[in-house]
Short mmCIF file of C-alpha atoms and ligand atoms in Angstrom, two decimals:
data_model
loop_
_atom_site.label_atom_id
_atom_site.label_comp_id
_atom_site.label_asym_id
_atom_site.label_seq_id
_atom_site.Cartn_x
_atom_site.Cartn_y
_atom_site.Cartn_z
CA MET M 264 -16.01 -19.75 -12.67
CA LEU M 265 -15.27 -16.50 -11.01
CA ARG M 266 -17.82 -14.26 -13.28
CA ALA M 267 -21.30 -16.69 -12.39
CA LEU M 268 -19.91 -16.40 -8.43
CA THR M 269 -19.52 -12.77 -9.36
CA VAL M 270 -23.06 -13.42 -10.67
CA GLN M 271 -24.69 -15.18 -7.29
CA PHE M 272 -23.54 -13.00 -4.92
CA ILE M 273 -24.56 -10.29 -6.43
CA GLN M 274 -28.03 -11.83 -6.64
CA ARG M 275 -27.90 -13.37 -3.42
CA ARG M 276 -27.00 -9.68 -1.12
CA GLY M 277 -29.55 -7.90 -3.53
CA TYR M 278 -27.62 -5.96 -5.63
CA SER M 279 -27.99 -4.31 -9.10
CA GLU M 280 -24.63 -2.18 -9.81
CA PRO M 281 -21.71 -4.60 -10.99
CA LEU M 282 -19.56 -5.98 -7.58
CA VAL M 283 -16.61 -3.07 -6.36
CA ARG M 284 -13.47 -5.24 -6.36
CA VAL M 285 -9.91 -3.41 -5.47
CA ARG M 286 -6.82 -4.74 -4.28
CA PHE M 287 -4.16 -3.24 -3.21
CA ALA M 288 -1.20 -4.67 -5.08
CA PRO M 289 2.78 -3.44 -2.77
CA SER M 290 5.97 -5.64 -3.97
CA PRO M 291 7.68 -6.58 -0.65
CA THR M 292 10.73 -4.62 -1.20
CA GLY M 293 10.16 -3.18 2.10
CA ASP M 294 8.60 -1.82 4.66
CA LEU M 295 4.22 -0.84 4.61
CA HIS M 296 4.82 3.03 4.65
CA LEU M 297 3.14 5.76 4.69
CA GLY M 298 1.81 6.48 1.06
CA GLY M 299 1.77 2.66 0.60
CA LEU M 300 -1.05 2.59 4.01
CA ARG M 301 -3.17 5.40 2.46
CA THR M 302 -3.22 3.82 -1.07
CA ALA M 303 -4.32 0.13 1.00
CA LEU M 304 -6.39 3.01 3.26
CA TYR M 305 -8.53 4.37 0.06
CA ASN M 306 -9.27 1.16 -1.39
CA TYR M 307 -10.57 -0.13 2.05
CA LEU M 308 -13.12 2.44 2.41
CA PHE M 309 -14.58 2.78 -1.85
CA SER M 310 -14.74 -1.43 -0.64
CA ARG M 311 -16.19 -0.90 2.19
CA GLN M 312 -18.98 2.18 1.26
CA HIS M 313 -19.88 -0.07 -1.88
CA ASN M 314 -20.45 -3.52 -0.16
CA GLY M 315 -17.26 -4.43 -2.27
CA HIS M 316 -14.25 -6.78 -1.62
CA PHE M 317 -10.75 -5.89 -0.53
CA LEU M 318 -7.45 -8.09 -2.27
CA LEU M 319 -4.71 -7.44 -0.74
CA ARG M 320 -1.85 -9.70 -4.13
CA ILE M 321 1.58 -8.88 -3.69
CA GLU M 322 3.70 -8.12 -6.68
CA ASP M 323 7.01 -9.83 -5.79
CA THR M 324 8.48 -10.26 -9.29
CA ASP M 325 11.10 -8.70 -9.09
CA GLN M 326 12.96 -11.18 -7.73
CA THR M 327 16.24 -9.42 -6.97
CA ARG M 328 13.83 -7.19 -5.17
CA LEU M 329 12.74 -8.96 -2.55
CA GLN M 330 12.94 -8.75 1.17
CA PRO M 331 13.09 -11.85 3.14
CA GLY M 332 9.84 -11.41 5.51
CA ALA M 333 8.49 -8.64 3.53
CA MET M 334 5.20 -9.43 3.23
CA GLU M 335 4.58 -11.19 5.82
CA ARG M 336 5.10 -6.77 7.26
CA LEU M 337 2.69 -5.79 5.21
CA ARG M 338 -0.51 -8.04 5.82
CA ASN M 339 0.76 -7.61 9.51
CA ASN M 340 0.88 -3.75 9.53
CA LEU M 341 -2.05 -3.52 7.32
CA ILE M 342 -4.24 -5.79 9.62
CA TRP M 343 -2.45 -4.03 13.21
CA ALA M 344 -4.45 -1.02 11.11
CA GLY M 345 -7.06 -2.21 10.74
CA ILE M 346 -7.73 -2.44 7.10
CA ILE M 347 -8.70 -6.53 7.10
CA PRO M 348 -8.62 -7.76 3.12
CA ASP M 349 -10.56 -10.28 1.96
CA GLU M 350 -9.16 -12.07 0.00
CA ASP M 351 -5.03 -11.96 0.27
CA PRO M 352 -2.73 -15.24 0.62
CA VAL M 353 -3.11 -16.49 3.91
CA ARG M 354 -6.95 -16.19 3.43
CA GLY M 355 -7.08 -17.51 0.27
CA GLY M 356 -9.78 -16.35 -2.24
CA PRO M 357 -11.64 -17.23 -5.21
CA THR M 358 -9.69 -15.47 -7.87
CA GLY M 359 -5.61 -17.20 -5.75
CA PRO M 360 -3.66 -17.44 -5.75
CA TYR M 361 -2.50 -13.86 -4.60
CA ILE M 362 1.57 -14.16 -4.64
CA GLN M 363 2.35 -12.62 -8.37
CA SER M 364 4.85 -16.16 -8.13
CA LYS M 365 3.20 -18.37 -7.73
CA ARG M 366 0.95 -17.58 -11.44
CA LEU M 367 3.60 -18.47 -13.59
CA GLU M 368 2.00 -20.60 -15.16
CA ILE M 369 -0.94 -18.28 -15.76
CA TYR M 370 1.46 -15.80 -17.35
CA GLN M 371 2.57 -18.04 -20.07
CA GLU M 372 -0.89 -19.41 -20.61
CA TYR M 373 -1.96 -15.73 -21.78
CA VAL M 374 0.76 -14.59 -22.87
CA LYS M 375 1.08 -17.33 -25.67
CA LYS M 376 -2.12 -15.25 -26.62
CA LEU M 377 -0.78 -12.16 -27.27
CA ILE M 378 1.96 -14.09 -29.39
CA GLU M 379 -0.33 -16.12 -31.75
CA ASN M 380 -2.49 -12.83 -32.10
CA ASP M 381 0.68 -11.42 -32.85
CA SER M 382 0.25 -8.16 -29.89
CA ALA M 383 3.63 -9.89 -28.49
CA TYR M 384 6.77 -10.80 -29.86
CA PRO M 385 10.17 -12.66 -28.59
CA CYS M 386 12.85 -10.28 -27.96
CA PHE M 387 16.55 -11.80 -28.38
CA CYS M 388 18.68 -8.47 -27.76
CA THR M 389 21.30 -9.25 -25.98
CA GLU M 390 22.73 -7.16 -22.46
CA HIS M 391 25.01 -5.81 -24.79
CA ARG M 392 23.38 -4.06 -27.80
CA LEU M 393 20.62 -2.93 -26.04
CA ASP M 394 23.28 -1.24 -23.90
CA LEU M 395 24.81 0.53 -27.25
CA LEU M 396 21.85 1.60 -28.03
CA ARG M 397 20.84 3.84 -24.52
CA ARG M 398 24.65 5.25 -25.75
CA GLU M 399 23.60 6.12 -28.51
CA ALA M 400 20.92 7.88 -27.47
CA VAL M 401 22.42 9.46 -24.81
CA LYS M 402 25.36 11.27 -27.15
CA ALA M 403 22.66 11.69 -29.09
CA ARG M 404 20.72 13.58 -26.53
CA LEU M 405 17.87 11.44 -27.64
CA VAL M 406 15.74 9.49 -25.32
CA PRO M 407 16.95 5.93 -24.41
CA LYS M 408 14.42 3.65 -26.25
CA TYR M 409 14.48 -0.43 -27.86
CA ASP M 410 14.60 0.11 -31.97
CA ASN M 411 11.76 -2.48 -31.63
CA ARG M 412 14.62 -4.32 -33.66
CA CYS M 413 13.35 -7.91 -33.02
CA ARG M 414 9.82 -7.03 -34.10
CA HIS M 415 10.56 -6.81 -38.15
CA LEU M 416 12.12 -10.59 -38.25
CA GLU M 417 11.33 -13.45 -40.49
CA LYS M 418 8.77 -15.94 -38.93
CA ASP M 419 11.67 -18.40 -40.33
CA VAL M 420 14.03 -16.75 -37.77
CA VAL M 421 12.29 -16.61 -35.23
CA LYS M 422 11.36 -20.53 -35.40
CA GLU M 423 15.10 -20.35 -35.64
CA LYS M 424 16.31 -19.24 -32.62
CA LEU M 425 13.73 -20.32 -31.03
CA SER M 426 14.53 -24.28 -30.95
CA LYS M 427 18.00 -23.60 -30.24
CA GLY M 428 16.63 -22.52 -27.59
CA VAL M 429 18.52 -18.60 -27.71
CA GLU M 430 17.43 -16.56 -24.87
CA HIS M 431 14.85 -14.54 -25.33
CA CYS M 432 12.07 -11.50 -23.80
CA ILE M 433 8.80 -11.16 -24.40
CA ARG M 434 7.32 -7.49 -26.24
CA PHE M 435 4.45 -6.05 -26.36
CA LYS M 436 3.90 -4.54 -29.69
CA LEU M 437 2.65 -1.05 -29.23
CA SER M 438 0.55 0.98 -31.38
CA THR M 439 1.37 4.66 -33.28
CA GLU M 440 -1.09 5.98 -30.70
CA PRO M 441 -0.84 5.74 -28.14
CA GLN M 442 -4.46 5.87 -25.66
CA GLY M 443 -6.33 8.61 -24.10
CA PHE M 444 -7.57 8.07 -20.29
CA LYS M 445 -10.89 9.53 -18.20
CA ASP M 446 -8.92 8.97 -14.19
CA LEU M 447 -11.76 9.65 -11.78
CA VAL M 448 -9.28 11.20 -9.96
CA TYR M 449 -7.23 13.24 -13.22
CA GLY M 450 -9.05 13.90 -15.40
CA ASP M 451 -8.24 13.02 -18.78
CA PHE M 452 -4.36 12.18 -19.03
CA GLU M 453 -3.10 12.04 -22.72
CA PRO M 454 0.19 10.80 -22.55
CA THR M 455 2.41 11.95 -24.44
CA GLN M 456 5.45 10.82 -25.54
CA GLN M 457 6.24 8.04 -27.66
CA GLU M 458 7.45 4.56 -26.04
CA ALA M 459 9.56 1.73 -27.29
CA ASP M 460 7.34 -2.38 -27.03
CA PHE M 461 8.94 -3.21 -23.64
CA VAL M 462 9.28 -5.85 -22.46
CA ILE M 463 6.60 -8.20 -20.19
CA ILE M 464 7.96 -11.42 -20.14
CA LYS M 465 11.78 -11.35 -18.93
CA ALA M 466 14.01 -14.45 -19.91
CA ASP M 467 14.06 -15.84 -16.27
CA GLY M 468 10.37 -16.59 -17.39
CA TYR M 469 8.99 -13.58 -14.63
CA PRO M 470 6.38 -11.29 -16.23
CA THR M 471 7.34 -6.76 -15.83
CA TYR M 472 4.99 -5.21 -13.72
CA HIS M 473 3.10 -4.39 -16.84
CA PHE M 474 2.27 -7.11 -17.62
CA ALA M 475 1.32 -9.55 -14.47
CA ASN M 476 -0.83 -6.36 -13.08
CA VAL M 477 -3.76 -6.23 -15.94
CA VAL M 478 -3.47 -10.17 -16.05
CA ASP M 479 -4.50 -10.39 -12.60
CA ASP M 480 -6.44 -7.59 -12.61
CA HIS M 481 -8.67 -8.90 -15.16
CA LEU M 482 -8.57 -12.50 -13.69
CA MET M 483 -9.63 -11.00 -10.87
CA GLU M 484 -12.70 -9.60 -11.73
CA ILE M 485 -11.00 -6.20 -10.14
CA SER M 486 -13.71 -2.94 -10.92
CA HIS M 487 -11.32 0.08 -10.12
CA VAL M 488 -7.99 0.25 -9.89
CA LEU M 489 -6.55 2.81 -7.11
CA ARG M 490 -3.29 3.53 -6.31
CA GLY M 491 0.17 5.92 -6.50
CA VAL M 492 -0.24 9.18 -9.69
CA GLU M 493 3.42 7.81 -10.78
CA TRP M 494 1.21 4.58 -12.55
CA LEU M 495 -0.32 7.34 -14.08
CA VAL M 496 2.04 7.17 -17.40
CA SER M 497 2.10 3.73 -17.54
CA THR M 498 -2.07 2.97 -17.88
CA PRO M 499 -1.97 4.01 -21.09
CA LYS M 500 0.43 0.92 -21.59
CA HIS M 501 -1.96 -1.16 -19.42
CA LEU M 502 -5.19 -0.29 -21.70
CA GLU M 503 -3.68 -1.77 -25.07
CA ILE M 504 -2.65 -4.81 -23.07
CA TYR M 505 -6.90 -5.02 -21.43
CA GLN M 506 -7.19 -4.59 -25.58
CA ALA M 507 -5.59 -6.83 -27.46
CA PHE M 508 -7.11 -9.45 -25.05
CA GLY M 509 -10.69 -8.29 -26.02
CA TRP M 510 -11.30 -6.68 -22.12
CA THR M 511 -12.81 -4.26 -20.87
CA PRO M 512 -10.57 -2.46 -18.51
CA PRO M 513 -10.73 -1.16 -14.57
CA ASN M 514 -11.86 2.74 -14.06
CA PHE M 515 -8.50 3.78 -12.64
CA ALA M 516 -7.87 6.96 -9.37
CA HIS M 517 -4.97 7.16 -8.83
CA LEU M 518 -3.56 9.74 -5.63
CA PRO M 519 -0.91 12.86 -5.50
CA LEU M 520 2.25 11.82 -3.42
CA ILE M 521 2.47 12.31 0.32
CA LEU M 522 5.26 14.75 0.66
CA ASN M 523 7.18 15.23 4.07
CA THR M 524 6.33 18.63 6.14
CA ASP M 525 9.31 20.66 4.83
CA GLY M 526 8.10 20.01 0.92
CA SER M 527 10.13 17.37 0.19
CA LYS M 528 9.45 13.47 -1.03
CA LEU M 529 8.67 10.76 1.22
CA SER M 530 11.69 8.36 0.59
CA LYS M 531 11.84 4.76 1.77
CA ARG M 532 14.95 5.91 2.68
CA GLN M 533 13.82 7.80 5.44
CA GLY M 534 12.46 5.43 8.68
CA ASP M 535 9.63 8.23 10.37
CA ILE M 536 7.78 7.31 6.82
CA LYS M 537 7.66 3.37 7.80
CA VAL M 538 4.53 2.34 9.03
CA ASP M 539 6.28 0.19 12.74
CA PHE M 540 7.79 3.95 12.97
CA TYR M 541 4.60 5.15 14.39
CA ARG M 542 3.25 1.33 15.54
CA GLU M 543 7.28 1.43 17.93
CA GLN M 544 5.85 4.63 19.28
CA GLY M 545 3.16 4.10 20.29
CA ILE M 546 1.17 5.38 18.05
CA PHE M 547 -2.57 4.50 18.20
CA PRO M 548 -4.31 2.69 14.71
CA LEU M 549 -6.83 4.91 14.12
CA ALA M 550 -4.48 7.82 14.74
CA LEU M 551 -2.40 7.29 11.86
CA ILE M 552 -5.00 6.00 9.77
CA ASN M 553 -6.53 9.53 10.45
CA TYR M 554 -3.76 12.03 10.38
CA ILE M 555 -3.83 10.56 6.81
CA THR M 556 -6.33 11.30 6.29
CA HIS M 557 -5.39 14.72 5.71
CA ALA M 558 -3.04 13.78 2.47
CA GLY M 559 -4.59 13.96 0.01
CA GLY M 560 -8.49 14.98 -0.27
CA GLY M 561 -11.08 12.13 -0.09
CA PHE M 562 -12.81 14.01 2.94
CA ASP M 563 -13.84 16.50 3.71
CA ARG M 564 -10.94 18.46 6.56
CA ASP M 565 -11.13 22.17 8.32
CA SER M 566 -8.61 23.12 10.87
CA SER M 567 -10.29 21.74 13.30
CA ILE M 568 -8.89 17.89 14.12
CA SER M 569 -11.28 15.06 15.05
CA CYS M 570 -10.29 10.64 15.19
CA TYR M 571 -12.95 9.63 13.28
CA SER M 572 -14.22 5.34 13.93
CA TYR M 573 -13.91 3.30 10.46
CA GLU M 574 -17.52 3.78 10.58
CA GLN M 575 -17.52 7.09 10.17
CA LEU M 576 -14.18 7.08 7.63
CA ILE M 577 -16.44 4.95 5.08
CA LYS M 578 -18.64 7.43 5.44
CA GLN M 579 -17.49 10.98 4.64
CA PHE M 580 -15.10 8.96 2.69
CA ASP M 581 -16.03 10.47 -0.90
CA ILE M 582 -13.10 9.72 -4.19
CA ASN M 583 -13.85 12.88 -6.53
CA LYS M 584 -12.65 14.74 -3.73
CA ILE M 585 -9.05 13.14 -3.46
CA ASN M 586 -7.05 16.24 -4.74
CA THR M 587 -4.69 16.23 -7.45
CA HIS M 588 -2.91 18.14 -5.99
CA SER M 589 0.48 17.07 -3.57
CA SER M 590 0.11 17.54 -0.10
CA LYS M 591 1.59 17.76 2.72
CA LEU M 592 1.86 15.82 6.42
CA ASN M 593 1.61 17.81 9.63
CA ARG M 594 3.14 15.96 12.75
CA ASP M 595 1.51 17.78 14.90
CA THR M 596 -1.95 16.98 13.87
CA LEU M 597 -0.62 13.45 14.23
CA MET M 598 0.13 14.07 18.09
CA GLU M 599 -2.66 16.18 17.89
CA LEU M 600 -5.10 12.55 16.96
CA ASN M 601 -3.37 10.79 19.25
CA LYS M 602 -4.42 11.89 22.29
CA LEU M 603 -7.99 11.84 21.36
CA GLU M 604 -7.98 8.39 19.96
CA ILE M 605 -6.52 8.00 23.92
CA VAL M 606 -9.20 9.39 25.36
CA ASN M 607 -11.61 7.83 23.67
CA LEU M 608 -9.98 4.27 24.47
CA LEU M 609 -10.72 5.47 28.21
CA SER M 610 -13.72 6.11 27.78
CA ASP M 611 -14.78 2.95 27.29
CA ASN M 612 -13.98 0.20 29.55
CA ASN M 613 -13.51 -2.82 27.72
CA ASN M 614 -10.46 -0.75 26.41
CA THR M 615 -8.23 0.90 29.35
CA LYS M 616 -7.73 -3.06 30.14
CA ILE M 617 -5.65 -2.78 27.19
CA LEU M 618 -4.70 0.63 27.23
CA VAL M 619 -3.14 -0.07 30.71
CA GLU M 620 -1.43 -2.46 29.56
CA LYS M 621 -0.05 -0.68 26.74
CA VAL M 622 1.38 3.19 28.80
CA ARG M 623 3.33 0.63 31.23
CA ARG M 624 4.71 -1.55 28.00
CA LEU M 625 5.47 2.21 26.69
CA VAL M 626 6.65 3.68 29.97
CA LEU M 627 8.85 1.76 30.52
CA GLU M 628 10.37 1.57 26.99
CA THR M 629 10.74 5.36 27.01
CA PHE M 630 12.02 6.35 30.17
CA PRO M 631 16.67 6.19 28.88
CA ASP M 632 16.53 3.95 33.37
CA ARG M 633 13.82 1.82 32.49
CA ASN M 634 15.88 -0.61 34.87
CA ASN M 635 15.02 1.64 37.81
CA LEU M 636 11.91 2.53 37.14
CA LYS M 637 11.11 -1.64 36.43
CA THR M 638 12.07 -1.76 39.47
CA CYS M 639 10.44 1.58 41.85
CA LEU M 640 7.40 0.50 39.33
CA LYS M 641 7.82 -3.21 41.04
CA LYS M 642 8.38 -2.44 44.55
CA PHE M 643 6.42 0.35 44.49
CA SER M 644 2.87 -2.63 42.87
CA THR M 645 4.03 -4.88 45.35
CA THR M 646 4.08 -2.96 48.57
CA ASN M 647 0.84 -1.37 47.82
CA HIS M 648 -1.06 -4.70 47.35
CA LEU M 649 -1.99 -3.19 43.62
CA GLU M 650 -1.90 -5.11 40.32
CA PHE M 651 -0.49 -2.99 37.59
CA PRO M 652 -3.18 -2.36 35.97
CA LYS M 653 -4.62 -0.18 39.27
CA LEU M 654 -1.55 0.59 39.69
CA MET M 655 -1.24 2.90 37.05
CA LYS M 656 -4.53 4.35 37.19
CA LEU M 657 -3.53 6.02 41.22
CA LEU M 658 -0.19 6.84 38.06
CA ARG M 659 -1.99 8.47 37.02
CA GLY M 660 -3.44 10.04 39.48
CA HIS M 661 -0.78 11.05 41.30
CA LEU M 662 0.96 12.91 38.54
CA SER M 663 -1.91 14.66 37.40
CA GLY M 664 -3.38 16.19 40.89
CA LEU M 665 -6.45 14.94 39.34
CA GLU M 666 -8.83 12.03 40.03
CA GLN M 667 -9.11 11.15 36.27
CA GLY M 668 -5.77 12.06 35.58
CA PRO M 669 -4.15 11.70 32.38
CA SER M 670 -2.60 9.13 30.38
CA VAL M 671 1.61 8.86 30.86
CA VAL M 672 2.23 9.04 27.82
CA GLU M 673 -0.25 12.04 27.71
CA MET M 674 2.37 13.58 30.61
CA MET M 675 6.06 12.88 30.09
CA GLU M 676 4.48 15.50 26.59
CA ILE M 677 2.96 17.67 28.86
CA LEU M 678 6.20 17.74 31.76
CA GLY M 679 8.54 15.78 29.72
CA LYS M 680 10.25 12.99 30.79
CA ASP M 681 12.36 14.24 33.34
CA LYS M 682 9.80 15.45 35.03
CA THR M 683 7.76 12.53 34.50
CA LEU M 684 10.55 10.66 35.67
CA ASN M 685 10.77 12.30 38.91
CA ARG M 686 7.66 11.96 39.63
CA LEU M 687 7.18 8.65 39.62
CA ASN M 688 10.47 8.75 41.13
CA LYS M 689 8.16 10.48 44.00
CA HIS M 690 6.14 8.73 44.48
CA CYS M 691 7.33 5.32 44.19
CA GLY M 692 10.11 6.08 46.49
N1 LIG I 220 3.63 -3.77 -7.51
C1 LIG I 220 2.70 -1.74 -7.56
C2 LIG I 220 3.32 -1.28 -6.03
O1 LIG I 220 4.16 -1.93 -5.41
C3 LIG I 220 1.65 -1.37 -7.93
C4 LIG I 220 1.09 -0.87 -8.19
C5 LIG I 220 -0.73 -0.88 -8.36
O2 LIG I 220 -0.68 -0.08 -7.52
O3 LIG I 220 -1.00 -0.92 -9.84
O4 LIG I 220 3.76 0.18 -6.77
#
């Protein structure tokens, strides 16, 4: 059905090239962090550049690692950042559902096809046996891997076990000659090690990431997969699944790691890589978006810092300019970008109201002695018959001594909290 839809869509919009459809496919096992935000952003920019569609798909097949509310928070953070999906679990779309746990019947239907064409088989090995295999390998200093035993079970034996309801998973038969492929960022990639047959449907009936990802990317007509480099080594496996179904795979572009300023790996355990951390600090969405375009390439960037609009970023983004080496983020850049964004926002009257409200919240939340400050600001606005936005404008003037002074946030940055507080108290006293 979708093929027909797509053709209509292409015809209606007069495109001659195939429709670009990309996706961001997070697992709701934690909050959105800078690495995920960059993956989402690059997919989004790529889709907008080609008049394509950007999908949000929730990959929740590992039910043991789910975090309540994570999906809603992920989506909310994307929208806050201005990355609006065309198809997602809430908006829906022609290729939904967009949550993998709601697609279990689809995976069951497709795994049957692989069993029928002899590309997959049930595996009855117990956890105990797999554990023994692992231990033996470690003892022999080998990389632990499954010995493909159930691949060679007689058909009758399989039938009998299945009829008795013996617990099993489904494994995919890997070929002995793994395929290489051409990545749009990393170029020719050749797998180095021969892996064992891997699980595609777990004993609990849920698919594994590798299987669900391929089935969904095909059914959702994904044309380009832009994702973190940690998945580069898995792509040859995915390509074998595409081949077993007789499907044309999408194009792949893997994105390099983002590192901390000190060169260490960004870890989800560190609070300051979460998008929420920046939101709470009053960083503006476009400042954060521009910040992450400084890690990983995809843009012409020199030492000058500018806070570009989405329209500009869409024009600038070039998939051929993505780096293969990991990049560090520098926090000073973020502060500079945030200042630029504040100046941008202040130059537009419509934004000033929103901005002033934000500044007010920031001031109240940031000053240690917030009760006093609140009382003092309220007193000041009542005695002067001023509305809060007007008050903030006035304060800016008072604090800086200039008619168009810097915002209170900027004042705090320049003078430090204590001095700003003193000045505020003096003016409000
Ligand atoms: N669910 C995977 C992740 O969170 C998605 C990887 C992919 O984009 O294929 O990393």
